[in-house]
PDB file of C-alpha atoms in Angstrom:
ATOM      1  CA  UNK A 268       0.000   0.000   0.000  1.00 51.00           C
ATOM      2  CA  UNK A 269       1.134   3.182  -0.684  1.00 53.00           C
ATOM      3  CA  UNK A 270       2.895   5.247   1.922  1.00 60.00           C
ATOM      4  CA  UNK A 271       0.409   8.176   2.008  1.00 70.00           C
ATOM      5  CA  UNK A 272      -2.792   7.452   4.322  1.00 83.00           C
ATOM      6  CA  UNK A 273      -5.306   9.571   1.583  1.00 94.00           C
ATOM      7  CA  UNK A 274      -8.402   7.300   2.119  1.00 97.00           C
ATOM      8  CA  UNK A 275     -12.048   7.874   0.421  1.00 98.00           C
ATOM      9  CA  UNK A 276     -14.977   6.404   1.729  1.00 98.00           C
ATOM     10  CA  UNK A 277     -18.178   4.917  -0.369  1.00 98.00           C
ATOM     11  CA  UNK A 278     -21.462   3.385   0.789  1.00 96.00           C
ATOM     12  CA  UNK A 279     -24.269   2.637  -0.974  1.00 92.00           C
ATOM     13  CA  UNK A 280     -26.751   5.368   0.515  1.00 87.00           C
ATOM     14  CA  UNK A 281     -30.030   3.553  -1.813  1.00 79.00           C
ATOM     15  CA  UNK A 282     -29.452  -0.101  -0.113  1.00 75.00           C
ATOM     16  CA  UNK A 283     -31.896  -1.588   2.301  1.00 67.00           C
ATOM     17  CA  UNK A 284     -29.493  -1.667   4.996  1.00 76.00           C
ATOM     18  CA  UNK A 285     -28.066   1.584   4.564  1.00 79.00           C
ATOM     19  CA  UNK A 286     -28.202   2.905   8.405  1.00 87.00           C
ATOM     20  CA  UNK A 287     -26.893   6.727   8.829  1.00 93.00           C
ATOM     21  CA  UNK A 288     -25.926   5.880  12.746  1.00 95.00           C
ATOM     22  CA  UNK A 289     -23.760   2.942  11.447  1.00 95.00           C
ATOM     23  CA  UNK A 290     -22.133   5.545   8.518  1.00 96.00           C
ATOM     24  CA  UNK A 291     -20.964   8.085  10.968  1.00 97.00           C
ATOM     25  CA  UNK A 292     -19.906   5.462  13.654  1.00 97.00           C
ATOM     26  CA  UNK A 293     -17.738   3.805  10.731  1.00 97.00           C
ATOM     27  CA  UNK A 294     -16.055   7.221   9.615  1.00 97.00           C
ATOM     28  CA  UNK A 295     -15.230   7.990  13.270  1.00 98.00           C
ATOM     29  CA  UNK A 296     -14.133   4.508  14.000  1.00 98.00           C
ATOM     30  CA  UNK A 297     -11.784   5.208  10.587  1.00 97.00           C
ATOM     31  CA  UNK A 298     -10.856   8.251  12.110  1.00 97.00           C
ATOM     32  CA  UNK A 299      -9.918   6.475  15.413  1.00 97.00           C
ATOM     33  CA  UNK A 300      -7.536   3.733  12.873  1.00 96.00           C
ATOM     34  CA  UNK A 301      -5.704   7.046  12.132  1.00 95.00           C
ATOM     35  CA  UNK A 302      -7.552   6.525   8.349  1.00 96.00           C
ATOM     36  CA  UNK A 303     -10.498   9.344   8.404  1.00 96.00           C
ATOM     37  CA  UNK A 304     -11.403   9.807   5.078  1.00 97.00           C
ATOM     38  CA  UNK A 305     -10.669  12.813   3.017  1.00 96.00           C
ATOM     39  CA  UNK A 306     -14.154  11.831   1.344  1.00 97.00           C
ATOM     40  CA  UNK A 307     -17.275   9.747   1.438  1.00 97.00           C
ATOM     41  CA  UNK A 308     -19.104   9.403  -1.408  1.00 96.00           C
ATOM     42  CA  UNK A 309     -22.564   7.225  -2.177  1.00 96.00           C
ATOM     43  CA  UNK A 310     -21.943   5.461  -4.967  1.00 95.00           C
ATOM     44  CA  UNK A 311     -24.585   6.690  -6.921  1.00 93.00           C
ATOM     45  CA  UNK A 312     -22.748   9.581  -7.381  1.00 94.00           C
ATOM     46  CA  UNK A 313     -20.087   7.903  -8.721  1.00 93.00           C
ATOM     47  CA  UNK A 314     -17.081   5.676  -7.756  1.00 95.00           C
ATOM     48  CA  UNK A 315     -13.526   6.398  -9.090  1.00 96.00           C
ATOM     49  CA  UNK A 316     -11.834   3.836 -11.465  1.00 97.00           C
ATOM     50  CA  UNK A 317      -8.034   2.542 -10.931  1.00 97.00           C
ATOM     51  CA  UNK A 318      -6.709   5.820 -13.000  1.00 97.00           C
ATOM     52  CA  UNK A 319      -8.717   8.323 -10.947  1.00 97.00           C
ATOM     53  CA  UNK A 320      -8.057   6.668  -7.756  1.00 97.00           C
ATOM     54  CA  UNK A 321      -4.217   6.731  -8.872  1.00 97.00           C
ATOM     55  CA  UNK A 322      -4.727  10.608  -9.852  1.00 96.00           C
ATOM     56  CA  UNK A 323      -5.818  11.622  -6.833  1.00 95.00           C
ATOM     57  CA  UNK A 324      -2.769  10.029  -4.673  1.00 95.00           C
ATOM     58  CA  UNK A 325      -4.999   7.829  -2.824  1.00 97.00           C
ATOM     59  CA  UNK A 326      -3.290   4.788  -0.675  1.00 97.00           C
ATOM     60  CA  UNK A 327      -6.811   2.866   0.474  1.00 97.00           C
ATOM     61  CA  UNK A 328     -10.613   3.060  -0.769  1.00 98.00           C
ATOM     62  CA  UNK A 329     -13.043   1.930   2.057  1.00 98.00           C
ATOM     63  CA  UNK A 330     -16.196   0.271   0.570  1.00 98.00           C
ATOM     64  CA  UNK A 331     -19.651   0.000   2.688  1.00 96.00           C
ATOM     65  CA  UNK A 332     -21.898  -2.049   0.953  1.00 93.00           C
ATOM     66  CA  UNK A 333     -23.704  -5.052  -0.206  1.00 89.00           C
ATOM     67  CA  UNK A 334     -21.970  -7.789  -2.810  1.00 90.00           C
ATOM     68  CA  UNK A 335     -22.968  -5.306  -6.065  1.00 89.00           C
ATOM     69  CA  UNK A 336     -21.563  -2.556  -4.597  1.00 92.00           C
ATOM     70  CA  UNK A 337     -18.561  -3.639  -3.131  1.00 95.00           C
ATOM     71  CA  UNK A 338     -17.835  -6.546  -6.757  1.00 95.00           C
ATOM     72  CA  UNK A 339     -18.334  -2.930  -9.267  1.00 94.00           C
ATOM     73  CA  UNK A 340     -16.131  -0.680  -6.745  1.00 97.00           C
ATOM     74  CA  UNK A 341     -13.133  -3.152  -6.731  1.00 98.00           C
ATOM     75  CA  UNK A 342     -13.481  -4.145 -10.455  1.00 97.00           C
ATOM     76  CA  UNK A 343     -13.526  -0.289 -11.008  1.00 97.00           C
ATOM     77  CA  UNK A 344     -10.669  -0.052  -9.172  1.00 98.00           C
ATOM     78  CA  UNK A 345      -8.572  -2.572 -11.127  1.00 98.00           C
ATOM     79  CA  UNK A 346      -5.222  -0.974 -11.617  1.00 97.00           C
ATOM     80  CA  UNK A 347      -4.800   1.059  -8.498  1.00 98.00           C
ATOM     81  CA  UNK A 348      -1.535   1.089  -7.059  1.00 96.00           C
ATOM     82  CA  UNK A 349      -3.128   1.290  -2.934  1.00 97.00           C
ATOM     83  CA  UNK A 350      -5.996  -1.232  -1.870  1.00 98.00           C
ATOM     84  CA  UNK A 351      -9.298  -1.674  -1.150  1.00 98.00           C
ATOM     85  CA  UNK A 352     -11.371  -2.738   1.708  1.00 98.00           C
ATOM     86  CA  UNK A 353     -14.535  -4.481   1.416  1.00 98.00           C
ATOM     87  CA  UNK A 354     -16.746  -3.449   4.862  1.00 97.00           C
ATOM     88  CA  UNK A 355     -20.241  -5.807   4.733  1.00 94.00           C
ATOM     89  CA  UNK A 356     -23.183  -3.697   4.440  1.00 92.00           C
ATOM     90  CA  UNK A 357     -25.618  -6.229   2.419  1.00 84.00           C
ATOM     91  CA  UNK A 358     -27.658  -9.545   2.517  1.00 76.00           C
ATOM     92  CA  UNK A 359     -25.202 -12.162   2.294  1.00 81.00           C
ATOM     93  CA  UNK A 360     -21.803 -10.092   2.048  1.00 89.00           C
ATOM     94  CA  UNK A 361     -19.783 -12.774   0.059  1.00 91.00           C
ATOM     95  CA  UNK A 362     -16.408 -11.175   0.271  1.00 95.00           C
ATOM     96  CA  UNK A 363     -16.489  -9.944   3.626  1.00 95.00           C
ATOM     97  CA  UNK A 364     -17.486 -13.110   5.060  1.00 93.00           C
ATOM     98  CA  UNK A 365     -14.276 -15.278   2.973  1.00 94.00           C
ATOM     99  CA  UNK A 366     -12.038 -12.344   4.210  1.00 96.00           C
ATOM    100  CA  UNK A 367     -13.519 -11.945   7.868  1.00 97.00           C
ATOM    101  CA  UNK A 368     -15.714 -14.148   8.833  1.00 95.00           C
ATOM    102  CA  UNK A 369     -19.150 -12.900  10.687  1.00 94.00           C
ATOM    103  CA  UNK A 370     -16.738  -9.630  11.894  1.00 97.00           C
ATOM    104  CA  UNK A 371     -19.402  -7.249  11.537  1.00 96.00           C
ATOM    105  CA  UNK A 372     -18.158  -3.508   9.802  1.00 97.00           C
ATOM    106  CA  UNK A 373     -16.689  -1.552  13.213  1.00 97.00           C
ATOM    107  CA  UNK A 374     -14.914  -4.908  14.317  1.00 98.00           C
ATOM    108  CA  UNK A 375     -12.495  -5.053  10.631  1.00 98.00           C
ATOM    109  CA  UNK A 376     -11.812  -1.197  11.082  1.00 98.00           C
ATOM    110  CA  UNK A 377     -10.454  -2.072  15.054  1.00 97.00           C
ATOM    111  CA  UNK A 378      -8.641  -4.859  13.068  1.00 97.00           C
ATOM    112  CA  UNK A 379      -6.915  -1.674  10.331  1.00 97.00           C
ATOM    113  CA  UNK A 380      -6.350   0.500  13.492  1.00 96.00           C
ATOM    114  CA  UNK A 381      -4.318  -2.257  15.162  1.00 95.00           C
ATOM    115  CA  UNK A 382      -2.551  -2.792  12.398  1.00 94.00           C
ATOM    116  CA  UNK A 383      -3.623  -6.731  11.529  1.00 96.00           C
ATOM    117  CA  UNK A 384      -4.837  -5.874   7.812  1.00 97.00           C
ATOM    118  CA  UNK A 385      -2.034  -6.165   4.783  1.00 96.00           C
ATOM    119  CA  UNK A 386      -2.666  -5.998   1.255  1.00 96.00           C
ATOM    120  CA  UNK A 387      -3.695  -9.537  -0.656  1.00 95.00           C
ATOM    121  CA  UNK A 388      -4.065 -10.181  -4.268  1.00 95.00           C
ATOM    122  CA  UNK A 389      -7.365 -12.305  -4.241  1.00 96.00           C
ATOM    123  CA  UNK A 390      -8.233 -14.957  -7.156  1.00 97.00           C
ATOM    124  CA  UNK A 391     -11.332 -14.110  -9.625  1.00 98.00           C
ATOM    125  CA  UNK A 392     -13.234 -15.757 -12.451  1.00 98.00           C
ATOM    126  CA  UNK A 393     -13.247 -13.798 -15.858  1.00 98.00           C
ATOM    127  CA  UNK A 394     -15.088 -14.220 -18.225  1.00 96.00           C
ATOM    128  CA  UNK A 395     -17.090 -12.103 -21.431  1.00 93.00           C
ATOM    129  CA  UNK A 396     -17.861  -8.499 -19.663  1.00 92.00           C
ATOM    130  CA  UNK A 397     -18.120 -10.882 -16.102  1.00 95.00           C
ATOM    131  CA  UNK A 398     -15.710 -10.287 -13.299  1.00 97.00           C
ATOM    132  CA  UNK A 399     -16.908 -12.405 -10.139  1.00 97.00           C
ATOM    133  CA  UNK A 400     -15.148 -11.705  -6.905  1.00 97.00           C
ATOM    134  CA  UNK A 401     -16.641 -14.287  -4.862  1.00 96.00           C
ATOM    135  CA  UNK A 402     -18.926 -16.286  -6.805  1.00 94.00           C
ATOM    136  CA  UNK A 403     -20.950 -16.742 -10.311  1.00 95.00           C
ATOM    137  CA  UNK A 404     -23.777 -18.944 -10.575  1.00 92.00           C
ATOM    138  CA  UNK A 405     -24.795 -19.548 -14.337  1.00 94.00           C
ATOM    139  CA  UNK A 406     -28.066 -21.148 -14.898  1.00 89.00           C
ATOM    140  CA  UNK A 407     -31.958 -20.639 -14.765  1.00 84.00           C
ATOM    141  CA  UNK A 408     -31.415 -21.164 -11.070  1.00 80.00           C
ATOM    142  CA  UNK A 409     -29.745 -17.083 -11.010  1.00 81.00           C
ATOM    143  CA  UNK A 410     -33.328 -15.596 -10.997  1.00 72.00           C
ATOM    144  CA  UNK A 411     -32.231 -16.333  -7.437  1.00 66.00           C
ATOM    145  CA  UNK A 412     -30.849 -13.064  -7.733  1.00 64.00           C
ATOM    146  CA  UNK A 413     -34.116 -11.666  -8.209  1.00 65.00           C
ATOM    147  CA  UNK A 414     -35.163 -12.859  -5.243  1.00 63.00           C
ATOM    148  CA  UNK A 415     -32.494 -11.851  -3.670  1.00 56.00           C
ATOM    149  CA  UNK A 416     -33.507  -7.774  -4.531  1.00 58.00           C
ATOM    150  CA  UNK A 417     -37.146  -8.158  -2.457  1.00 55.00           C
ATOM    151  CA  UNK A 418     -35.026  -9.026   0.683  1.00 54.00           C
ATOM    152  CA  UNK A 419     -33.019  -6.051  -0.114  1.00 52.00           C
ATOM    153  CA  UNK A 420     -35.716  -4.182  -0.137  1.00 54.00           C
ATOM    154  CA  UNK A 421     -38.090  -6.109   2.649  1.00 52.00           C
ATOM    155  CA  UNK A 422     -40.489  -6.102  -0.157  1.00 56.00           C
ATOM    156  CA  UNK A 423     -41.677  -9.136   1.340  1.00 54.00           C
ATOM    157  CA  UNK A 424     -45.190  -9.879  -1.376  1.00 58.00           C
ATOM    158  CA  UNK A 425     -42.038  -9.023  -3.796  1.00 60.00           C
ATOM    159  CA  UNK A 426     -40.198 -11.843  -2.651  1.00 57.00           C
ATOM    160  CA  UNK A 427     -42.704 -13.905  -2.029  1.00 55.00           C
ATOM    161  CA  UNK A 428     -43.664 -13.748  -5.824  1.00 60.00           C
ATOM    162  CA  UNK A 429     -40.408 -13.256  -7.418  1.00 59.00           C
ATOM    163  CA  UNK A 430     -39.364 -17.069  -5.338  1.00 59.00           C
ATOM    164  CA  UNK A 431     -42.350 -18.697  -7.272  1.00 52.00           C
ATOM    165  CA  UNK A 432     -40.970 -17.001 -10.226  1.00 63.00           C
ATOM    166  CA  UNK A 433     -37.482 -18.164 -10.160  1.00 59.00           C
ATOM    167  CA  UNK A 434     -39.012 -21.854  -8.983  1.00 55.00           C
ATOM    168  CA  UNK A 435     -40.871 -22.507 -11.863  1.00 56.00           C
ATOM    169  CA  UNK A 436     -37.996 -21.159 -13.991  1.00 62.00           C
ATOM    170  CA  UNK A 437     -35.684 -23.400 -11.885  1.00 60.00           C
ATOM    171  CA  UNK A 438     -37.771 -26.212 -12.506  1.00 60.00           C
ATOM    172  CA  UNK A 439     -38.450 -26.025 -16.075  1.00 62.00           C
ATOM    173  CA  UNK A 440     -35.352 -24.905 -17.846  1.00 68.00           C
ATOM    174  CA  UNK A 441     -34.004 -24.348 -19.918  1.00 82.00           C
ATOM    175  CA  UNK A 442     -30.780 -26.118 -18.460  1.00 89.00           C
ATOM    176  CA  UNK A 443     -27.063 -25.679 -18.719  1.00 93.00           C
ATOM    177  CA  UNK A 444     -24.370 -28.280 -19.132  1.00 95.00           C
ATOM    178  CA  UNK A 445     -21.014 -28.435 -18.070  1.00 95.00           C
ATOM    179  CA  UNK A 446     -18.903 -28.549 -21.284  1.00 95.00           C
ATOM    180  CA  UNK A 447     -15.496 -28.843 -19.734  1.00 95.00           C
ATOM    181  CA  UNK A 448     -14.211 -29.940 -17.780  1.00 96.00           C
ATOM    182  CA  UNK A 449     -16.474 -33.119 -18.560  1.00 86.00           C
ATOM    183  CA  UNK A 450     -18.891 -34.340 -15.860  1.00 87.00           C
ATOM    184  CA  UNK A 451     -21.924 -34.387 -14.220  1.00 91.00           C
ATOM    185  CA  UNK A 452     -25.358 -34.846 -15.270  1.00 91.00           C
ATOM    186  CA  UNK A 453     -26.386 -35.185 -19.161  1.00 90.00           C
ATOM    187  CA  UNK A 454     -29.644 -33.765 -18.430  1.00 89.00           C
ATOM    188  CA  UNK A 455     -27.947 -30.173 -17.438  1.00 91.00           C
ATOM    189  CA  UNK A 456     -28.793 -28.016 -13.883  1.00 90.00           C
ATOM    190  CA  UNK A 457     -30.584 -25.224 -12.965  1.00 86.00           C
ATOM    191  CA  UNK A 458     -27.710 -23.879 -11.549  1.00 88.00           C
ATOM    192  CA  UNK A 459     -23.459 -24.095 -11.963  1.00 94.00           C
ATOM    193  CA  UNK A 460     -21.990 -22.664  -9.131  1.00 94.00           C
ATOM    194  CA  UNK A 461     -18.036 -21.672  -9.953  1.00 97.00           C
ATOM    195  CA  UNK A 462     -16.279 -19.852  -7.143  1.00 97.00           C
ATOM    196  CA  UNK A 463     -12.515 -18.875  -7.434  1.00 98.00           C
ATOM    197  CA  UNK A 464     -10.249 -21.093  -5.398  1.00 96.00           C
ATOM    198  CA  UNK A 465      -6.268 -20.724  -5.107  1.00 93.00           C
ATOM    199  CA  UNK A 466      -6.090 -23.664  -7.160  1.00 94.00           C
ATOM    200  CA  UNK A 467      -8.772 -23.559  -9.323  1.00 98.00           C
ATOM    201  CA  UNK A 468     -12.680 -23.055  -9.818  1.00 98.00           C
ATOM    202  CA  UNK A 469     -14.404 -24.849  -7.590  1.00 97.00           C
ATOM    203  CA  UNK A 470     -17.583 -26.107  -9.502  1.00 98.00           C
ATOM    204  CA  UNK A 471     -20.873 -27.437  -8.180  1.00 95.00           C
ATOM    205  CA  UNK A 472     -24.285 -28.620 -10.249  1.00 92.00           C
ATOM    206  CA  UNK A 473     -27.662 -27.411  -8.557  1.00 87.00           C
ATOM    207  CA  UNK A 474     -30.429 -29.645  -9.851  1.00 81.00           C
ATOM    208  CA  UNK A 475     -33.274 -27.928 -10.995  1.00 67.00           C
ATOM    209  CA  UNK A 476     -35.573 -30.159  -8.138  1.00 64.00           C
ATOM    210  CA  UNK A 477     -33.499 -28.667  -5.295  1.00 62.00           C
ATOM    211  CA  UNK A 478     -33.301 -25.105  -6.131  1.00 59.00           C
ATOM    212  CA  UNK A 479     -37.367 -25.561  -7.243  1.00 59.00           C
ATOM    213  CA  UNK A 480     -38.134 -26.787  -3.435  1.00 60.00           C
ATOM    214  CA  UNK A 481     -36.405 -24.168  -1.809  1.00 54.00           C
ATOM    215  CA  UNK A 482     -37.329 -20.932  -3.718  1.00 54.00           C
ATOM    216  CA  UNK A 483     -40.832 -22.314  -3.089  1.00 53.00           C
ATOM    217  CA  UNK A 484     -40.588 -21.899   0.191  1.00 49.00           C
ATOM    218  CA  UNK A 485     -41.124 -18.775   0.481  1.00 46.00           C
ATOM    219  CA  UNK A 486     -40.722 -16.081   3.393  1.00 43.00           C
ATOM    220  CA  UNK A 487     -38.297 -18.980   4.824  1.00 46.00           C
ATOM    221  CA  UNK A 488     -36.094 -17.939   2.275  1.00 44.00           C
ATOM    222  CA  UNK A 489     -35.165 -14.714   4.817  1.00 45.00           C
ATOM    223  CA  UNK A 490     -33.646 -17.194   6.836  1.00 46.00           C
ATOM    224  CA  UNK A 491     -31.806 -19.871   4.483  1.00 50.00           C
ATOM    225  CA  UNK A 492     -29.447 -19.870   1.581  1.00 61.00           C
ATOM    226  CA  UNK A 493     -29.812 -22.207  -1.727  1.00 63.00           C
ATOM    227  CA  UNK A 494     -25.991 -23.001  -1.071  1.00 72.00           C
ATOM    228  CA  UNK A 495     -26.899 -25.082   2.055  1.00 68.00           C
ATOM    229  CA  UNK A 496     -29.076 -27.479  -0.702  1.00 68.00           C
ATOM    230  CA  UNK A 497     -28.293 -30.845  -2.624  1.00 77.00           C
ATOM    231  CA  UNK A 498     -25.760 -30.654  -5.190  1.00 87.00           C
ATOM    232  CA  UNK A 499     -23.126 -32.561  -7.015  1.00 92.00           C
ATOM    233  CA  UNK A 500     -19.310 -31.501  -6.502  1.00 94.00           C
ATOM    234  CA  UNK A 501     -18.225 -31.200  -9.856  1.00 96.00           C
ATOM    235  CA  UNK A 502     -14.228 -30.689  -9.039  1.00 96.00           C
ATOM    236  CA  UNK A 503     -12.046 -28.156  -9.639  1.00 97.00           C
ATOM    237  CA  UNK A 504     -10.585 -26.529 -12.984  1.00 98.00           C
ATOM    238  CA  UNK A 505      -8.917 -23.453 -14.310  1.00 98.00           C
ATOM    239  CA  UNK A 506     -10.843 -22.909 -16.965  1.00 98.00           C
ATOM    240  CA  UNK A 507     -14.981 -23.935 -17.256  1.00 98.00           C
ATOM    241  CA  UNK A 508     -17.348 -24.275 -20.574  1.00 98.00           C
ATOM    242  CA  UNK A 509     -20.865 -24.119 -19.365  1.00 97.00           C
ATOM    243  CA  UNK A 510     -23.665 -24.053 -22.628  1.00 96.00           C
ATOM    244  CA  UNK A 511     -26.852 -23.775 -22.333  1.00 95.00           C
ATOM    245  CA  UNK A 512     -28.885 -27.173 -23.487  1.00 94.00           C
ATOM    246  CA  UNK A 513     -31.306 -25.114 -25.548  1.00 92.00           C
ATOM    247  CA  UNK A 514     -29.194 -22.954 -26.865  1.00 95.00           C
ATOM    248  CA  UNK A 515     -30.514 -19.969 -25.281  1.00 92.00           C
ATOM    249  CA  UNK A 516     -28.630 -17.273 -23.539  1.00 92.00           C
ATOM    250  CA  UNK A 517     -27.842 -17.985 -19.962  1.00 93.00           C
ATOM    251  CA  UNK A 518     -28.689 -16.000 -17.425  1.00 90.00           C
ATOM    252  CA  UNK A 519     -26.091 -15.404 -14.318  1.00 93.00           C
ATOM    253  CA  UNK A 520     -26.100 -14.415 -10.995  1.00 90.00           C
ATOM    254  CA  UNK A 521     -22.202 -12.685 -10.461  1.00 94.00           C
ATOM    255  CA  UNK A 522     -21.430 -11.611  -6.969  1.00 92.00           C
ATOM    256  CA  UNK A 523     -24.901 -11.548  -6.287  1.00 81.00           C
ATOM    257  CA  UNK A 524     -26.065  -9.351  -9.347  1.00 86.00           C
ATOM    258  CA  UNK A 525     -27.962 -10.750 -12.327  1.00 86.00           C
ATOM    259  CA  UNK A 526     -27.387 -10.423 -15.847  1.00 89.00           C
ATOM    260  CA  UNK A 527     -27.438 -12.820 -18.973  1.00 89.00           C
ATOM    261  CA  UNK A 528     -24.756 -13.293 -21.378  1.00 92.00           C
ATOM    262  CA  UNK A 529     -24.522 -15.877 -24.435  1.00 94.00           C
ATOM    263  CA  UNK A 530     -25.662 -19.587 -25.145  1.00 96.00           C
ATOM    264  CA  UNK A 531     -22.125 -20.461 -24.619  1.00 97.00           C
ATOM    265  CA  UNK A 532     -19.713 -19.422 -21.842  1.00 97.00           C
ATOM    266  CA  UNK A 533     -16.014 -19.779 -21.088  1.00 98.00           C
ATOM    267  CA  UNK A 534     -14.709 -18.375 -17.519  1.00 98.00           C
ATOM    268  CA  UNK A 535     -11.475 -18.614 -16.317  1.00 98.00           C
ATOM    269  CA  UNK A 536      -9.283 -18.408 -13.080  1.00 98.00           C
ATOM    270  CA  UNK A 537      -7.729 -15.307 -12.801  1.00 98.00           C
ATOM    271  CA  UNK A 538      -5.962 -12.750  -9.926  1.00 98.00           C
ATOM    272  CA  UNK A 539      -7.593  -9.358  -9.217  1.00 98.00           C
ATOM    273  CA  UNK A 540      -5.877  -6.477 -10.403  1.00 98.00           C
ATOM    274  CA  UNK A 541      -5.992  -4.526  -6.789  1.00 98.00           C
ATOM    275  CA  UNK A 542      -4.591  -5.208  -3.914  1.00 98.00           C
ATOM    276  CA  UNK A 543      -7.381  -5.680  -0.903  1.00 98.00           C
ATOM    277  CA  UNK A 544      -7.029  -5.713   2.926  1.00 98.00           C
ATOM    278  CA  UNK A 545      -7.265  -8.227   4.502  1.00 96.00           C
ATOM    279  CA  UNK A 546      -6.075 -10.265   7.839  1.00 93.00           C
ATOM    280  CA  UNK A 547      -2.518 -11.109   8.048  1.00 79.00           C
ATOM    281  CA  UNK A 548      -2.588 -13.745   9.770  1.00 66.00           C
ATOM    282  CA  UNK A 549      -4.932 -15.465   7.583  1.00 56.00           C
ATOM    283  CA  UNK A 550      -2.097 -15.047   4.654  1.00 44.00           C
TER     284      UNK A 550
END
């Protein structure tokens, strides 16, 4: 990290769990690590990119936020010579979890102030337009991701509709195949889970039964994740083919954000371009 201590702070001022109290207890807890911010910024007024973060001489860029927020800041910020650290502010918080466990946000900036974080270079999956941090599940299974935006929002009717939505879409296709590495079921799944290992993807199937039964459930879906379910361990590889059986484009679920990309899609292991905190004894 560089040897200045310019720092910028961004939260996501439009999520769910945005909570004011929490902000300004963060920025004075920063403060207190002998990092208060020069700025904080909601990211919906923009977030700077490697080259701007570079411009302005800054050594570390503090993200508060869910698993979109915190996935688009760091890709941004591919390229930056300081680092980045994630602070969970979301649903699920992905990254923050692998990096810190269930350390909530104030307990990881008592961790910078003692001096316990160091800069990592963390493993990703690339792919077509796709950089996933943490994870990227490809499939009809991603309208989990839908889902996912009512409990954002506590919309609960929302979420309660949008589960039956992605269950019948779970359960009726169209399905994707592993392509390569070969392996697993000829029929396809409603899901392909690929997460970024240190020595590979990691790749699991979700059959379109399992994630069916659970999105069906419901409000219980506040309290349970479709990563607990069923599913076949597909190995590991450093580079992974998944097609779609009917030759339709694919949606995904990256980080926990949805999009769709082609019929056809080839992801690959890669390292992150930034440098993020993280703790050093877990090195």
């Amino acid at each position: 990290m560089r040897d200045s201590d310019e720092t910028w702070f961004i939260y996501n001022g439009a999520s769910g769990s945005h909570d004011e109290a929490l902000l300004d207890a963060l920025v004075r807890a920063m403060g207190a690590a002998g990092r208060r911010p020069a700025k904080v910024l909601d990211c919906k007024d923009g977030t700077p990119d490697g080259a701007a973060a570079n411009a302005a001489g800054l050594a570390l860029v503090v993200i508060h936020g869910g698993d979109g927020t915190i996935s688009r800041t760091i890709g941004g910020l591919e390229g930056f010579a300081g680092a980045a650290l994630p602070l969970p502010g979301g649903t699920f918080n992905l990254l923050a979890r692998e990096m810190f466990g269930e350390r909530d946000p104030l307990a990881i900036v008592g961790l910078l102030g003692e001096g316990r974080l160091v800069p990592t270079r963390r493993k990703c999956i690339r792919g077509a337009g796709v950089l996933a941090l943490t994870e990227l599940l490809a499939g009809p299974g991603a309208k989990w991701a839908d889902v996912r935006e009512g409990i954002r929002e506590a919309n609960i009717g929302e979420v309660i509709a949008k589960g039956w939505d992605a269950a019948a879409t779970s359960t009726v296709g169209p399905m994707i195949a592993l392509a390569s590495p070969g392996g697993g079921r000829d029929e396809g799944y409603a899901g392909i889970r690929l997460c970024p290992r240190g020595t590979g993807i990691e790749i699991e199937g979700y059959g379109a039964e399992g994630l069916g039964d659970y999105v069906q459930q419901g409000i219980a879906i506040l309290k349970r994740d479709f990563r607990e379910g069923p599913h076949d361990d597909l190995g590991m590889a450093d580079t992974v083919i998944c097609r779609s059986l009917a030759g339709e484009p694919i949606p995904l679920m990256v980080d926990g954000e949805r999009s769709e990309a082609a019929s056809s899609l080839t992801f690959s292991l890669d390292t992150l371009d930034c440098d993020l905190l993280g703790l050093a004894d877990a090195r």
